[in-house]
Short mmCIF file of C-alpha atoms in Angstrom, two decimals:
data_model
loop_
_atom_site.label_atom_id
_atom_site.label_comp_id
_atom_site.label_asym_id
_atom_site.label_seq_id
_atom_site.Cartn_x
_atom_site.Cartn_y
_atom_site.Cartn_z
CA MET R 1 111.27 163.66 -14.16
CA PRO R 2 110.29 162.49 -17.68
CA LEU R 3 109.03 165.06 -20.15
CA GLN R 4 105.25 165.32 -20.36
CA PRO R 5 103.38 165.65 -23.68
CA ALA R 6 102.62 169.27 -24.53
CA ASP R 7 99.06 170.39 -25.29
CA THR R 8 98.99 171.49 -28.92
CA GLU R 9 96.41 173.58 -30.78
CA TYR R 10 95.50 172.66 -34.33
CA ALA R 11 92.35 172.96 -36.45
CA GLY R 12 90.30 174.26 -33.54
CA HIS R 13 91.23 171.38 -31.23
CA LEU R 14 93.50 171.24 -28.22
CA PHE R 15 95.40 167.98 -28.60
CA ARG R 16 96.99 166.28 -25.62
CA SER R 17 100.30 165.92 -27.46
CA ARG R 18 102.11 167.31 -30.45
CA LEU R 19 102.23 163.79 -31.86
CA GLU R 20 98.43 163.62 -31.97
CA ALA R 21 98.35 167.00 -33.73
CA ARG R 22 100.84 165.74 -36.31
CA TRP R 23 98.59 162.79 -37.09
CA ALA R 24 95.71 165.24 -37.60
CA VAL R 25 97.91 167.13 -40.08
CA LEU R 26 98.60 163.86 -41.91
CA PHE R 27 94.88 163.06 -42.09
CA ASP R 28 94.10 166.54 -43.42
CA THR R 29 96.85 166.31 -46.02
CA LEU R 30 95.35 163.05 -47.29
CA GLY R 31 91.79 164.38 -47.09
CA VAL R 32 90.85 161.77 -44.47
CA ASP R 33 87.97 162.96 -42.28
CA TRP R 34 88.61 162.64 -38.54
CA GLU R 35 86.99 163.35 -35.19
CA TYR R 36 89.13 163.94 -32.12
CA GLU R 37 88.08 162.27 -28.84
CA PRO R 38 84.40 162.16 -29.84
CA GLN R 39 83.23 160.08 -26.83
CA SER R 40 84.39 157.93 -23.95
CA PHE R 41 83.48 154.29 -23.37
CA GLU R 42 82.96 152.08 -20.32
CA LEU R 43 85.27 149.07 -20.47
CA THR R 44 82.75 146.70 -18.96
CA PRO R 45 83.41 142.99 -18.34
CA LEU R 46 83.58 141.07 -21.58
CA PRO R 47 80.15 139.59 -22.39
CA GLU R 48 80.12 135.83 -22.73
CA ALA R 49 78.90 136.00 -26.31
CA ILE R 50 81.92 138.08 -27.35
CA ALA R 51 84.34 135.95 -25.34
CA ASP R 52 83.02 132.82 -27.07
CA ARG R 53 83.27 134.43 -30.51
CA GLU R 54 86.76 135.91 -30.23
CA PRO R 55 88.81 132.66 -30.25
CA GLU R 56 87.40 131.84 -33.69
CA VAL R 57 87.77 135.37 -35.07
CA GLN R 58 91.04 136.49 -33.52
CA HIS R 59 92.58 133.26 -32.18
CA ARG R 60 92.21 134.85 -28.76
CA LYS R 61 92.78 132.99 -25.53
CA PRO R 62 90.67 133.74 -22.42
CA GLN R 63 92.25 136.43 -20.23
CA SER R 64 92.26 136.70 -16.44
CA THR R 65 90.81 140.22 -16.76
CA ASP R 66 87.80 139.23 -18.90
CA ALA R 67 85.44 139.48 -15.92
CA ASP R 68 86.90 142.79 -14.70
CA HIS R 69 85.67 146.31 -15.33
CA LEU R 70 88.71 148.10 -16.76
CA GLY R 71 87.49 151.68 -16.23
CA THR R 72 86.77 154.10 -19.05
CA HIS R 73 88.54 154.77 -22.32
CA LEU R 74 88.64 157.92 -24.44
CA PRO R 75 89.90 156.97 -27.92
CA ASP R 76 92.00 159.52 -29.81
CA PHE R 77 90.53 159.58 -33.32
CA TRP R 78 87.46 158.28 -35.08
CA LEU R 79 87.89 157.93 -38.86
CA PRO R 80 84.35 157.76 -40.32
CA ALA R 81 85.18 156.74 -43.89
CA GLN R 82 87.51 153.99 -42.67
CA ASP R 83 85.00 152.95 -39.97
CA ALA R 84 87.94 152.72 -37.58
CA TRP R 85 89.37 154.04 -34.35
CA PHE R 86 92.93 155.33 -34.43
CA GLU R 87 95.04 155.52 -31.28
CA VAL R 88 98.35 157.37 -30.94
CA ARG R 89 101.09 156.38 -28.50
CA SER R 90 104.59 157.83 -28.31
CA THR R 91 105.93 154.70 -26.61
CA GLU R 92 104.97 151.03 -26.53
CA PRO R 93 101.79 150.52 -24.45
CA THR R 94 102.14 148.64 -21.18
CA GLU R 95 100.48 145.27 -20.65
CA GLU R 96 97.67 147.06 -18.81
CA ASP R 97 97.30 149.52 -21.70
CA TRP R 98 97.03 146.66 -24.19
CA SER R 99 94.36 144.99 -22.05
CA ARG R 100 92.31 148.17 -22.13
CA LEU R 101 92.85 148.73 -25.84
CA HIS R 102 91.89 145.15 -26.67
CA ARG R 103 88.78 145.36 -24.46
CA PHE R 104 87.80 148.56 -26.24
CA ALA R 105 88.18 146.91 -29.66
CA GLU R 106 86.20 143.88 -28.53
CA LEU R 107 83.30 145.90 -27.13
CA THR R 108 82.99 148.42 -29.96
CA ASP R 109 83.43 145.74 -32.65
CA ARG R 110 85.19 148.24 -34.88
CA ARG R 111 88.65 148.16 -36.37
CA THR R 112 91.06 149.75 -33.91
CA PHE R 113 94.58 150.76 -34.89
CA VAL R 114 97.37 151.80 -32.53
CA ALA R 115 100.24 153.85 -33.98
CA VAL R 116 103.30 153.62 -31.72
CA GLY R 117 106.32 155.89 -32.00
CA ARG R 118 107.24 159.12 -33.74
CA LEU R 119 106.08 159.71 -37.28
CA PRO R 120 108.63 158.01 -39.55
CA ASN R 121 110.77 159.66 -42.17
CA PRO R 122 109.19 158.71 -45.53
CA GLU R 123 112.64 158.57 -47.12
CA THR R 124 113.24 155.33 -45.22
CA PHE R 125 110.06 153.56 -46.35
CA GLU R 126 110.41 150.13 -47.89
CA GLY R 127 109.15 149.55 -51.40
CA HIS R 128 105.62 148.73 -50.26
CA GLY R 129 105.34 151.56 -47.75
CA HIS R 130 106.78 150.48 -44.39
CA PRO R 131 109.32 152.57 -42.45
CA GLN R 132 112.49 150.80 -41.44
CA GLY R 133 114.22 150.74 -38.06
CA GLN R 134 112.63 153.80 -36.50
CA GLY R 135 110.73 152.27 -33.60
CA PHE R 136 107.45 152.93 -35.40
CA GLU R 137 104.63 150.42 -35.83
CA ILE R 138 100.89 150.34 -36.44
CA TYR R 139 99.08 147.56 -34.63
CA THR R 140 95.55 146.28 -34.78
CA TYR R 141 93.83 143.74 -32.57
CA GLY R 142 96.25 140.81 -32.28
CA ASP R 143 98.33 141.82 -35.30
CA LEU R 144 100.88 144.37 -36.57
CA HIS R 145 102.63 145.68 -39.70
CA TYR R 146 99.68 147.79 -40.81
CA ALA R 147 100.19 150.90 -42.94
CA TRP R 148 98.32 153.57 -44.84
CA THR R 149 97.70 152.66 -48.46
CA GLN R 150 95.75 154.01 -51.43
CA CYS R 151 93.27 152.17 -53.65
CA ARG R 152 94.60 151.86 -57.18
CA TRP R 153 91.13 152.43 -58.62
CA CYS R 154 89.32 155.12 -56.59
CA ASP R 155 92.20 156.66 -54.55
CA PHE R 156 90.51 155.78 -51.23
CA TYR R 157 92.95 155.77 -48.30
CA ASP R 158 92.83 153.00 -45.74
CA LEU R 159 94.92 151.05 -43.25
CA THR R 160 95.68 147.50 -44.29
CA PHE R 161 98.15 144.76 -43.50
CA ASP R 162 101.47 145.39 -45.23
CA ALA R 163 99.96 148.40 -47.09
CA ARG R 164 98.08 146.04 -49.43
CA SER R 165 95.66 148.22 -51.35
CA ALA R 166 93.77 145.17 -52.60
CA ARG R 167 92.27 144.97 -49.08
CA THR R 168 90.92 148.51 -48.73
CA ARG R 169 87.34 148.92 -47.51
CA CYS R 170 86.16 150.46 -50.77
CA GLY R 171 86.32 146.97 -52.29
CA CYS R 172 87.36 148.13 -55.76
CA HIS R 173 90.08 145.55 -56.19
CA LYS R 174 87.97 142.60 -55.02
CA ALA R 175 85.14 143.70 -57.30
CA ARG R 176 87.45 143.59 -60.31
CA TYR R 177 89.27 140.41 -59.34
CA PRO R 178 87.03 138.32 -57.07
CA GLY R 179 89.09 135.22 -57.74
CA PHE R 180 92.37 136.78 -56.58
CA ASP R 181 93.69 136.51 -60.13
CA ALA R 182 94.76 140.15 -60.43
CA PRO R 183 97.66 140.50 -62.89
CA CYS R 184 98.96 143.61 -61.12
CA CYS R 185 99.71 142.25 -57.67
CA ASN R 186 99.76 138.50 -57.25
CA GLY R 187 96.23 138.18 -55.89
CA ASP R 188 95.43 140.30 -52.83
CA LYS R 189 98.50 142.50 -52.43
CA CYS R 190 98.95 145.59 -54.62
CA TYR R 191 101.37 147.37 -52.29
CA ARG R 192 100.69 151.12 -52.39
CA GLY R 193 101.96 152.48 -49.10
CA ASP R 194 104.65 154.51 -50.82
CA VAL R 195 102.55 156.49 -53.29
CA PRO R 196 103.61 160.17 -53.50
CA GLU R 197 100.49 161.39 -51.69
CA ILE R 198 101.16 159.26 -48.61
CA LEU R 199 104.85 160.13 -48.52
CA ALA R 200 103.96 163.83 -48.83
CA ALA R 201 101.46 163.53 -45.98
CA TYR R 202 104.10 162.08 -43.66
CA SER R 203 106.51 164.84 -44.65
CA ALA R 204 103.88 167.54 -44.01
CA ALA R 205 103.01 166.11 -40.62
CA ARG R 206 106.65 165.89 -39.56
CA ALA R 207 107.34 169.47 -40.71
CA ALA R 208 104.21 171.06 -39.23
CA ARG R 209 104.68 173.97 -36.83
CA PHE R 210 102.20 174.83 -34.10
CA GLU R 211 101.40 177.93 -32.05
CA ASN R 212 103.10 176.72 -28.91
CA ASP R 213 106.27 175.46 -30.61
CA PRO R 214 109.54 177.02 -29.39
CA GLN R 215 110.64 179.98 -31.53
#
């Protein structure tokens, strides 16, 4: 019988897995506000207006399940400052799981990120802030290779493609260089996924001990 995730207490919450609790430690270390399982959602059939819009926005093809009710979904974390949902999975979601996660993202019309795998060792991060060869990935709707990054100007933390801090929601970089002529990063890049604060947060989350850990 496969091992089941262990309920883990942290910060006044009972998490469904130790991995979720470790992500909460990472958020706290960075000073990122979070809410754990704040509400559940009905995964109703995809409205026609959204189905018509998605191919243009996400290059999405119609799915056989678009007219189906896919049950309910209780997302793991809400990150208010990032205006994003953050899901945690220890293993790659199944095709059915992806259908539900994509439906959730479509209906809520909010950024939704899915972190798959154990928290990576920051010593293996690439120069711009990606872990290498550890079975870890952060996905968003229809895309992957997302990572935590830090704004060069106001220190705001966000999730962006390839850890490009020029794309953070605070908009500092775009305000300074609206024409993508930034001398520091070749336009819209500014890789900052390996700043000391982010590396330290991963280390703290990996090293965290909880009440129900084996002695």
